[in-house]
PDB file of C-alpha atoms and ligand atoms in Angstrom:
ATOM      1  CA  MET A   1     -17.726 -39.997  24.838  1.00  0.00           C
ATOM      2  CA  GLU A   2     -14.483 -41.769  23.903  1.00  0.00           C
ATOM      3  CA  ASN A   3     -11.631 -40.665  21.606  1.00  0.00           C
ATOM      4  CA  ASN A   4     -13.492 -37.368  21.037  1.00  0.00           C
ATOM      5  CA  LEU A   5     -16.068 -39.255  19.007  1.00  0.00           C
ATOM      6  CA  VAL A   6     -19.609 -38.107  19.650  1.00  0.00           C
ATOM      7  CA  SER A   7     -21.965 -41.009  20.080  1.00  0.00           C
ATOM      8  CA  ILE A   8     -25.172 -40.390  18.149  1.00  0.00           C
ATOM      9  CA  SER A   9     -28.232 -42.421  19.060  1.00  0.00           C
ATOM     10  CA  MET A  10     -32.010 -42.328  18.957  1.00  0.00           C
ATOM     11  CA  PRO A  11     -33.286 -43.866  22.188  1.00  0.00           C
ATOM     12  CA  ARG A  12     -36.567 -45.714  21.927  1.00  0.00           C
ATOM     13  CA  ILE A  13     -39.598 -46.186  24.147  1.00  0.00           C
ATOM     14  CA  GLY A  14     -38.790 -48.955  26.618  1.00  0.00           C
ATOM     15  CA  ASP A  15     -35.030 -48.260  26.584  1.00  0.00           C
ATOM     16  CA  LYS A  16     -33.100 -47.322  29.701  1.00  0.00           C
ATOM     17  CA  ALA A  17     -32.548 -43.554  29.584  1.00  0.00           C
ATOM     18  CA  PRO A  18     -28.967 -42.949  28.357  1.00  0.00           C
ATOM     19  CA  GLU A  19     -26.711 -41.919  31.235  1.00  0.00           C
ATOM     20  CA  PHE A  20     -24.785 -38.656  31.444  1.00  0.00           C
ATOM     21  CA  LYS A  21     -23.266 -36.226  33.909  1.00  0.00           C
ATOM     22  CA  ALA A  22     -23.830 -32.544  33.124  1.00  0.00           C
ATOM     23  CA  VAL A  23     -23.416 -28.984  34.360  1.00  0.00           C
ATOM     24  CA  THR A  24     -26.781 -27.270  34.877  1.00  0.00           C
ATOM     25  CA  THR A  25     -28.155 -24.018  36.250  1.00  0.00           C
ATOM     26  CA  GLN A  26     -28.796 -25.943  39.489  1.00  0.00           C
ATOM     27  CA  GLY A  27     -25.351 -27.578  39.729  1.00  0.00           C
ATOM     28  CA  MET A  28     -24.060 -30.915  38.441  1.00  0.00           C
ATOM     29  CA  ILE A  29     -26.496 -33.717  37.739  1.00  0.00           C
ATOM     30  CA  ASN A  30     -25.930 -37.425  37.279  1.00  0.00           C
ATOM     31  CA  PHE A  31     -28.743 -38.560  35.013  1.00  0.00           C
ATOM     32  CA  PRO A  32     -30.942 -40.567  35.412  1.00  0.00           C
ATOM     33  CA  GLU A  33     -29.525 -41.819  38.737  1.00  0.00           C
ATOM     34  CA  ASP A  34     -30.263 -38.574  40.610  1.00  0.00           C
ATOM     35  CA  TYR A  35     -33.917 -38.902  39.582  1.00  0.00           C
ATOM     36  CA  SER A  36     -34.464 -42.499  40.666  1.00  0.00           C
ATOM     37  CA  GLY A  37     -37.936 -42.794  42.207  1.00  0.00           C
ATOM     38  CA  SER A  38     -39.349 -39.791  40.308  1.00  0.00           C
ATOM     39  CA  TRP A  39     -40.843 -39.355  36.884  1.00  0.00           C
ATOM     40  CA  VAL A  40     -38.819 -36.932  34.760  1.00  0.00           C
ATOM     41  CA  ILE A  41     -39.517 -34.874  31.686  1.00  0.00           C
ATOM     42  CA  LEU A  42     -36.176 -34.322  29.949  1.00  0.00           C
ATOM     43  CA  PHE A  43     -36.725 -31.778  27.199  1.00  0.00           C
ATOM     44  CA  SER A  44     -34.570 -29.809  24.798  1.00  0.00           C
ATOM     45  CA  HIS A  45     -35.062 -26.367  23.303  1.00  0.00           C
ATOM     46  CA  PRO A  46     -33.212 -24.838  20.336  1.00  0.00           C
ATOM     47  CA  ALA A  47     -31.622 -21.758  21.888  1.00  0.00           C
ATOM     48  CA  ASP A  48     -31.690 -19.289  24.760  1.00  0.00           C
ATOM     49  CA  PHE A  49     -32.976 -15.748  24.096  1.00  0.00           C
ATOM     50  CA  THR A  50     -35.427 -16.865  21.406  1.00  0.00           C
ATOM     51  CA  PRO A  51     -39.151 -16.128  21.503  1.00  0.00           C
ATOM     52  CA  VAL A  52     -40.797 -19.545  21.194  1.00  0.00           C
ATOM     53  CA  CYS A  53     -38.398 -20.993  23.791  1.00  0.00           C
ATOM     54  CA  THR A  54     -39.057 -18.079  26.130  1.00  0.00           C
ATOM     55  CA  SER A  55     -42.824 -18.628  25.925  1.00  0.00           C
ATOM     56  CA  GLU A  56     -42.237 -22.336  26.603  1.00  0.00           C
ATOM     57  CA  PHE A  57     -40.023 -21.778  29.626  1.00  0.00           C
ATOM     58  CA  ILE A  58     -42.434 -19.337  31.242  1.00  0.00           C
ATOM     59  CA  THR A  59     -45.306 -21.770  30.683  1.00  0.00           C
ATOM     60  CA  PHE A  60     -43.427 -24.867  31.858  1.00  0.00           C
ATOM     61  CA  ALA A  61     -41.894 -23.161  34.906  1.00  0.00           C
ATOM     62  CA  SER A  62     -45.334 -21.887  35.945  1.00  0.00           C
ATOM     63  CA  MET A  63     -46.533 -25.532  35.966  1.00  0.00           C
ATOM     64  CA  GLU A  64     -43.553 -26.921  37.879  1.00  0.00           C
ATOM     65  CA  GLU A  65     -45.508 -27.385  41.137  1.00  0.00           C
ATOM     66  CA  LYS A  66     -48.345 -29.127  39.301  1.00  0.00           C
ATOM     67  CA  PHE A  67     -45.836 -31.595  37.849  1.00  0.00           C
ATOM     68  CA  ALA A  68     -44.115 -31.974  41.245  1.00  0.00           C
ATOM     69  CA  LYS A  69     -47.452 -33.055  42.781  1.00  0.00           C
ATOM     70  CA  ALA A  70     -47.505 -35.812  40.153  1.00  0.00           C
ATOM     71  CA  ASN A  71     -43.998 -36.866  41.296  1.00  0.00           C
ATOM     72  CA  THR A  72     -42.553 -35.446  38.077  1.00  0.00           C
ATOM     73  CA  LYS A  73     -39.375 -33.367  37.783  1.00  0.00           C
ATOM     74  CA  LEU A  74     -38.427 -31.199  34.829  1.00  0.00           C
ATOM     75  CA  VAL A  75     -34.957 -31.022  33.252  1.00  0.00           C
ATOM     76  CA  GLY A  76     -34.237 -28.739  30.280  1.00  0.00           C
ATOM     77  CA  LEU A  77     -31.341 -28.724  27.821  1.00  0.00           C
ATOM     78  CA  SER A  78     -29.947 -26.623  25.020  1.00  0.00           C
ATOM     79  CA  VAL A  79     -26.575 -26.511  23.340  1.00  0.00           C
ATOM     80  CA  ASP A  80     -25.927 -23.043  24.805  1.00  0.00           C
ATOM     81  CA  GLY A  81     -23.422 -22.471  27.619  1.00  0.00           C
ATOM     82  CA  LEU A  82     -24.100 -22.049  31.317  1.00  0.00           C
ATOM     83  CA  TYR A  83     -23.664 -18.256  31.406  1.00  0.00           C
ATOM     84  CA  SER A  84     -26.094 -17.817  28.522  1.00  0.00           C
ATOM     85  CA  HIS A  85     -28.602 -19.977  30.423  1.00  0.00           C
ATOM     86  CA  ILE A  86     -28.145 -17.943  33.607  1.00  0.00           C
ATOM     87  CA  ALA A  87     -28.507 -14.625  31.777  1.00  0.00           C
ATOM     88  CA  TRP A  88     -31.600 -15.817  29.884  1.00  0.00           C
ATOM     89  CA  LEU A  89     -33.331 -17.158  33.019  1.00  0.00           C
ATOM     90  CA  ARG A  90     -32.590 -13.853  34.799  1.00  0.00           C
ATOM     91  CA  THR A  91     -34.111 -11.933  31.870  1.00  0.00           C
ATOM     92  CA  ILE A  92     -37.204 -14.130  31.950  1.00  0.00           C
ATOM     93  CA  LYS A  93     -37.647 -13.463  35.672  1.00  0.00           C
ATOM     94  CA  GLU A  94     -36.929  -9.758  35.590  1.00  0.00           C
ATOM     95  CA  LYS A  95     -38.328  -8.522  32.283  1.00  0.00           C
ATOM     96  CA  ILE A  96     -40.746 -10.838  30.511  1.00  0.00           C
ATOM     97  CA  GLU A  97     -44.483 -11.002  31.080  1.00  0.00           C
ATOM     98  CA  TYR A  98     -46.281 -13.587  28.966  1.00  0.00           C
ATOM     99  CA  LYS A  99     -50.000 -14.346  29.123  1.00  0.00           C
ATOM    100  CA  GLY A 100     -50.258 -12.726  32.552  1.00  0.00           C
ATOM    101  CA  LEU A 101     -47.306 -14.739  33.891  1.00  0.00           C
ATOM    102  CA  LYS A 102     -44.514 -12.531  35.211  1.00  0.00           C
ATOM    103  CA  ASN A 103     -41.505 -12.764  37.543  1.00  0.00           C
ATOM    104  CA  VAL A 104     -41.389 -16.455  36.708  1.00  0.00           C
ATOM    105  CA  GLU A 105     -38.402 -18.181  38.248  1.00  0.00           C
ATOM    106  CA  VAL A 106     -37.159 -21.263  36.425  1.00  0.00           C
ATOM    107  CA  LYS A 107     -36.179 -23.492  39.331  1.00  0.00           C
ATOM    108  CA  PHE A 108     -35.634 -26.721  37.407  1.00  0.00           C
ATOM    109  CA  PRO A 109     -32.142 -27.462  36.037  1.00  0.00           C
ATOM    110  CA  LEU A 110     -31.213 -26.326  32.548  1.00  0.00           C
ATOM    111  CA  ILE A 111     -28.314 -28.371  31.132  1.00  0.00           C
ATOM    112  CA  GLU A 112     -25.455 -26.710  29.270  1.00  0.00           C
ATOM    113  CA  ASP A 113     -24.498 -28.916  26.362  1.00  0.00           C
ATOM    114  CA  ILE A 114     -22.030 -26.979  24.244  1.00  0.00           C
ATOM    115  CA  THR A 115     -20.328 -30.202  23.134  1.00  0.00           C
ATOM    116  CA  MET A 116     -23.763 -31.576  22.084  1.00  0.00           C
ATOM    117  CA  GLU A 117     -22.843 -34.823  23.825  1.00  0.00           C
ATOM    118  CA  VAL A 118     -26.184 -35.208  25.579  1.00  0.00           C
ATOM    119  CA  ALA A 119     -28.174 -33.870  22.612  1.00  0.00           C
ATOM    120  CA  HIS A 120     -26.588 -36.513  20.362  1.00  0.00           C
ATOM    121  CA  LYS A 121     -27.202 -39.280  22.910  1.00  0.00           C
ATOM    122  CA  TYR A 122     -30.905 -38.444  22.881  1.00  0.00           C
ATOM    123  CA  GLY A 123     -31.272 -37.821  19.137  1.00  0.00           C
ATOM    124  CA  MET A 124     -32.055 -34.161  19.756  1.00  0.00           C
ATOM    125  CA  ILE A 125     -29.920 -32.885  16.860  1.00  0.00           C
ATOM    126  CA  GLN A 126     -31.856 -33.578  13.686  1.00  0.00           C
ATOM    127  CA  PRO A 127     -29.808 -32.235  10.755  1.00  0.00           C
ATOM    128  CA  GLY A 128     -32.798 -31.860   8.412  1.00  0.00           C
ATOM    129  CA  GLU A 129     -34.068 -29.244  10.867  1.00  0.00           C
ATOM    130  CA  SER A 130     -30.764 -27.832  12.198  1.00  0.00           C
ATOM    131  CA  ASN A 131     -27.148 -28.929  12.619  1.00  0.00           C
ATOM    132  CA  THR A 132     -26.483 -26.402  15.356  1.00  0.00           C
ATOM    133  CA  LYS A 133     -29.625 -26.407  17.496  1.00  0.00           C
ATOM    134  CA  ALA A 134     -31.566 -29.115  19.288  1.00  0.00           C
ATOM    135  CA  VAL A 135     -35.133 -29.692  18.139  1.00  0.00           C
ATOM    136  CA  ARG A 136     -37.896 -29.552  20.763  1.00  0.00           C
ATOM    137  CA  ALA A 137     -37.579 -33.098  22.090  1.00  0.00           C
ATOM    138  CA  VAL A 138     -39.527 -34.470  25.058  1.00  0.00           C
ATOM    139  CA  PHE A 139     -38.595 -37.674  26.900  1.00  0.00           C
ATOM    140  CA  VAL A 140     -40.906 -38.898  29.645  1.00  0.00           C
ATOM    141  CA  ILE A 141     -38.866 -41.176  31.909  1.00  0.00           C
ATOM    142  CA  ASP A 142     -40.323 -43.299  34.708  1.00  0.00           C
ATOM    143  CA  PRO A 143     -39.044 -43.785  38.286  1.00  0.00           C
ATOM    144  CA  LYS A 144     -36.955 -46.788  37.154  1.00  0.00           C
ATOM    145  CA  GLY A 145     -35.195 -44.717  34.481  1.00  0.00           C
ATOM    146  CA  ILE A 146     -37.100 -46.252  31.545  1.00  0.00           C
ATOM    147  CA  ILE A 147     -38.174 -44.043  28.639  1.00  0.00           C
ATOM    148  CA  ARG A 148     -41.973 -44.236  28.459  1.00  0.00           C
ATOM    149  CA  ALA A 149     -42.861 -41.597  25.850  1.00  0.00           C
ATOM    150  CA  ILE A 150     -40.984 -39.554  23.262  1.00  0.00           C
ATOM    151  CA  ILE A 151     -42.335 -36.532  21.396  1.00  0.00           C
ATOM    152  CA  TYR A 152     -40.424 -34.360  18.943  1.00  0.00           C
ATOM    153  CA  TYR A 153     -41.458 -30.946  17.658  1.00  0.00           C
ATOM    154  CA  PRO A 154     -39.690 -28.756  15.084  1.00  0.00           C
ATOM    155  CA  LEU A 155     -38.045 -25.423  15.908  1.00  0.00           C
ATOM    156  CA  SER A 156     -41.022 -23.257  14.987  1.00  0.00           C
ATOM    157  CA  LEU A 157     -43.664 -25.106  17.022  1.00  0.00           C
ATOM    158  CA  GLY A 158     -44.120 -24.365  20.721  1.00  0.00           C
ATOM    159  CA  ARG A 159     -45.232 -27.325  22.806  1.00  0.00           C
ATOM    160  CA  ASN A 160     -48.573 -27.818  24.574  1.00  0.00           C
ATOM    161  CA  PHE A 161     -47.605 -28.325  28.213  1.00  0.00           C
ATOM    162  CA  GLU A 162     -51.103 -29.356  29.295  1.00  0.00           C
ATOM    163  CA  GLU A 163     -50.696 -32.226  26.803  1.00  0.00           C
ATOM    164  CA  LEU A 164     -47.383 -33.179  28.438  1.00  0.00           C
ATOM    165  CA  TYR A 165     -49.154 -33.194  31.827  1.00  0.00           C
ATOM    166  CA  ARG A 166     -51.896 -35.386  30.313  1.00  0.00           C
ATOM    167  CA  VAL A 167     -49.205 -37.790  29.031  1.00  0.00           C
ATOM    168  CA  VAL A 168     -47.648 -38.109  32.513  1.00  0.00           C
ATOM    169  CA  ILE A 169     -51.019 -38.638  34.229  1.00  0.00           C
ATOM    170  CA  ALA A 170     -52.143 -41.135  31.568  1.00  0.00           C
ATOM    171  CA  LEU A 171     -48.931 -43.185  31.919  1.00  0.00           C
ATOM    172  CA  GLN A 172     -49.177 -43.171  35.712  1.00  0.00           C
ATOM    173  CA  THR A 173     -52.864 -44.135  35.544  1.00  0.00           C
ATOM    174  CA  ALA A 174     -52.101 -46.990  33.136  1.00  0.00           C
ATOM    175  CA  ASP A 175     -49.437 -48.295  35.546  1.00  0.00           C
ATOM    176  CA  ALA A 176     -51.538 -47.888  38.688  1.00  0.00           C
ATOM    177  CA  PHE A 177     -54.801 -49.363  37.370  1.00  0.00           C
ATOM    178  CA  ALA A 178     -53.596 -51.751  34.605  1.00  0.00           C
ATOM    179  CA  ILE A 179     -55.718 -50.055  31.958  1.00  0.00           C
ATOM    180  CA  ALA A 180     -55.087 -48.156  28.705  1.00  0.00           C
ATOM    181  CA  THR A 181     -56.370 -44.715  27.789  1.00  0.00           C
ATOM    182  CA  PRO A 182     -58.361 -43.964  24.627  1.00  0.00           C
ATOM    183  CA  ALA A 183     -58.074 -41.060  22.197  1.00  0.00           C
ATOM    184  CA  ASP A 184     -58.212 -37.620  23.824  1.00  0.00           C
ATOM    185  CA  TRP A 185     -58.540 -39.219  27.279  1.00  0.00           C
ATOM    186  CA  GLN A 186     -58.676 -36.927  30.261  1.00  0.00           C
ATOM    187  CA  PRO A 187     -58.827 -38.075  33.920  1.00  0.00           C
ATOM    188  CA  GLY A 188     -62.454 -38.996  34.659  1.00  0.00           C
ATOM    189  CA  ASP A 189     -63.159 -40.304  31.146  1.00  0.00           C
ATOM    190  CA  ASP A 190     -63.765 -44.027  30.681  1.00  0.00           C
ATOM    191  CA  VAL A 191     -60.631 -46.180  30.352  1.00  0.00           C
ATOM    192  CA  ILE A 192     -59.917 -49.273  28.268  1.00  0.00           C
ATOM    193  CA  VAL A 193     -59.677 -52.646  29.978  1.00  0.00           C
ATOM    194  CA  PRO A 194     -57.140 -55.191  28.693  1.00  0.00           C
ATOM    195  CA  THR A 195     -58.446 -57.054  25.655  1.00  0.00           C
ATOM    196  CA  ALA A 196     -60.057 -60.432  26.322  1.00  0.00           C
ATOM    197  CA  GLY A 197     -57.369 -63.096  26.233  1.00  0.00           C
ATOM    198  CA  SER A 198     -59.585 -66.103  25.570  1.00  0.00           C
ATOM    199  CA  CYS A 199     -62.730 -67.001  23.641  1.00  0.00           C
ATOM    200  CA  GLY A 200     -64.504 -67.592  26.969  1.00  0.00           C
ATOM    201  CA  VAL A 201     -63.757 -64.115  28.287  1.00  0.00           C
ATOM    202  CA  ALA A 202     -64.672 -62.578  24.907  1.00  0.00           C
ATOM    203  CA  LYS A 203     -68.038 -64.393  25.039  1.00  0.00           C
ATOM    204  CA  ASP A 204     -68.666 -63.412  28.680  1.00  0.00           C
ATOM    205  CA  ARG A 205     -67.959 -59.798  27.902  1.00  0.00           C
ATOM    206  CA  MET A 206     -70.288 -59.739  24.924  1.00  0.00           C
ATOM    207  CA  GLU A 207     -72.979 -61.348  27.092  1.00  0.00           C
ATOM    208  CA  GLY A 208     -72.497 -58.658  29.741  1.00  0.00           C
ATOM    209  CA  LYS A 209     -71.228 -61.145  32.329  1.00  0.00           C
ATOM    210  CA  GLU A 210     -68.106 -59.190  33.296  1.00  0.00           C
ATOM    211  CA  GLY A 211     -69.778 -56.529  35.383  1.00  0.00           C
ATOM    212  CA  ASP A 212     -69.125 -52.816  35.062  1.00  0.00           C
ATOM    213  CA  MET A 213     -67.927 -52.730  31.483  1.00  0.00           C
ATOM    214  CA  HIS A 214     -69.213 -51.316  28.254  1.00  0.00           C
ATOM    215  CA  CYS A 215     -68.109 -53.345  25.214  1.00  0.00           C
ATOM    216  CA  PHE A 216     -68.197 -51.835  21.722  1.00  0.00           C
ATOM    217  CA  ASP A 217     -67.070 -55.274  20.571  1.00  0.00           C
ATOM    218  CA  TRP A 218     -65.294 -58.211  22.266  1.00  0.00           C
ATOM    219  CA  PHE A 219     -61.841 -56.564  21.834  1.00  0.00           C
ATOM    220  CA  PHE A 220     -62.856 -53.032  22.831  1.00  0.00           C
ATOM    221  CA  CYS A 221     -64.286 -52.671  26.324  1.00  0.00           C
ATOM    222  CA  THR A 222     -64.219 -49.653  28.632  1.00  0.00           C
ATOM    223  CA  LYS A 223     -65.016 -49.033  32.263  1.00  0.00           C
ATOM    224  CA  LYS A 224     -65.508 -46.017  34.481  1.00  0.00           C
ATOM    225  CA  LEU A 225     -62.540 -44.715  36.489  1.00  0.00           C
ATOM    226  CA  ASP A 226     -63.329 -41.767  38.678  1.00  0.00           C
ATOM    227  CA  LYS A 227     -60.981 -38.760  38.518  1.00  0.00           C
ATOM    228  CA  ASN A 228     -60.712 -38.545  42.322  1.00  0.00           C
ATOM    229  CA  THR A 229     -59.754 -42.232  42.541  1.00  0.00           C
ATOM    230  CA  ILE A 230     -56.937 -41.590  40.070  1.00  0.00           C
ATOM    231  CA  MET A 231     -55.690 -38.387  41.648  1.00  0.00           C
ATOM    232  CA  GLU A 232     -55.808 -39.807  45.188  1.00  0.00           C
ATOM    233  CA  LYS A 233     -53.636 -42.701  44.052  1.00  0.00           C
ATOM    234  CA  ILE A 234     -51.068 -40.850  41.962  1.00  0.00           C
ATOM    235  CA  LEU A 235     -50.802 -37.320  43.346  1.00  0.00           C
ATOM    236  CA  LYS A 236     -48.440 -36.724  46.247  1.00  0.00           C
ATOM    237  CA  LYS A 237     -50.155 -36.101  49.578  1.00  0.00           C
ATOM    238  CA  GLU A 238     -49.631 -32.597  51.035  1.00  0.00           C
TER     239      GLU A 238
HETATM  240  C1  LIG B 301     -37.611 -19.695  19.001  1.00  0.00           C
HETATM  241  O1  LIG B 301     -37.563 -20.259  20.105  1.00  0.00           O
HETATM  242  O2  LIG B 301     -38.263 -18.670  18.817  1.00  0.00           O
HETATM  243  C2  LIG B 301     -36.865 -20.283  17.859  1.00  0.00           C
HETATM  244  C3  LIG B 301     -35.656 -20.910  18.068  1.00  0.00           C
HETATM  245  C4  LIG B 301     -34.965 -21.427  16.990  1.00  0.00           C
HETATM  246  C5  LIG B 301     -35.492 -21.325  15.715  1.00  0.00           C
HETATM  247  C6  LIG B 301     -36.723 -20.723  15.534  1.00  0.00           C
HETATM  248  C7  LIG B 301     -37.430 -20.206  16.608  1.00  0.00           C
END
């Protein structure tokens, strides 16, 4: 930020994640540099000590290890201050039980962003929804610091964290196996092979000459990809 002007931007898929240094509940972070080599989910929430956000934090924190096994770190943000964050995370751990989850410790960093500098850099303040709170933004960032997926939710709608896990696994699977994933894909479901790039390949595929593929038409072919094969390749070894 220069001359006290806040830079407002809406990063896009494929962009380098905007850089920032910030105070968090786990100390200072230099983003995305500190996360080089890991996938990251950078997400915002509207405010501490609010019910939807509390349900989200308990759910997300309870899945932190599952994300860590997929080489994925979590980083939260709201425009509240550090002491509010600390007090809220202590309350969550000490007092709140949600869906059988209790004593949940939020170990991932939660950014304080009272100046809204980071929120504005990532397009998290959306004035039609609120001028004073971040919407529920999700940025999935790859090990090279490139934004690979962006999802925004309004203030009233709690996120589906199993869907965020599916997004991370699908992106990693696409990278590792050079495939795409169809609607509602889950690991173990058939995957989409790259579309035929020549008339010859299109013909071969339609004549069944390309081996283990099922073609709905020349441009839409799938193949089997076993869940264990995926997980062995992308999950961290114990
Ligand atoms: C909530 O997390 O409950 C919430 C936060 C801001 C506006 C509405 C709901």
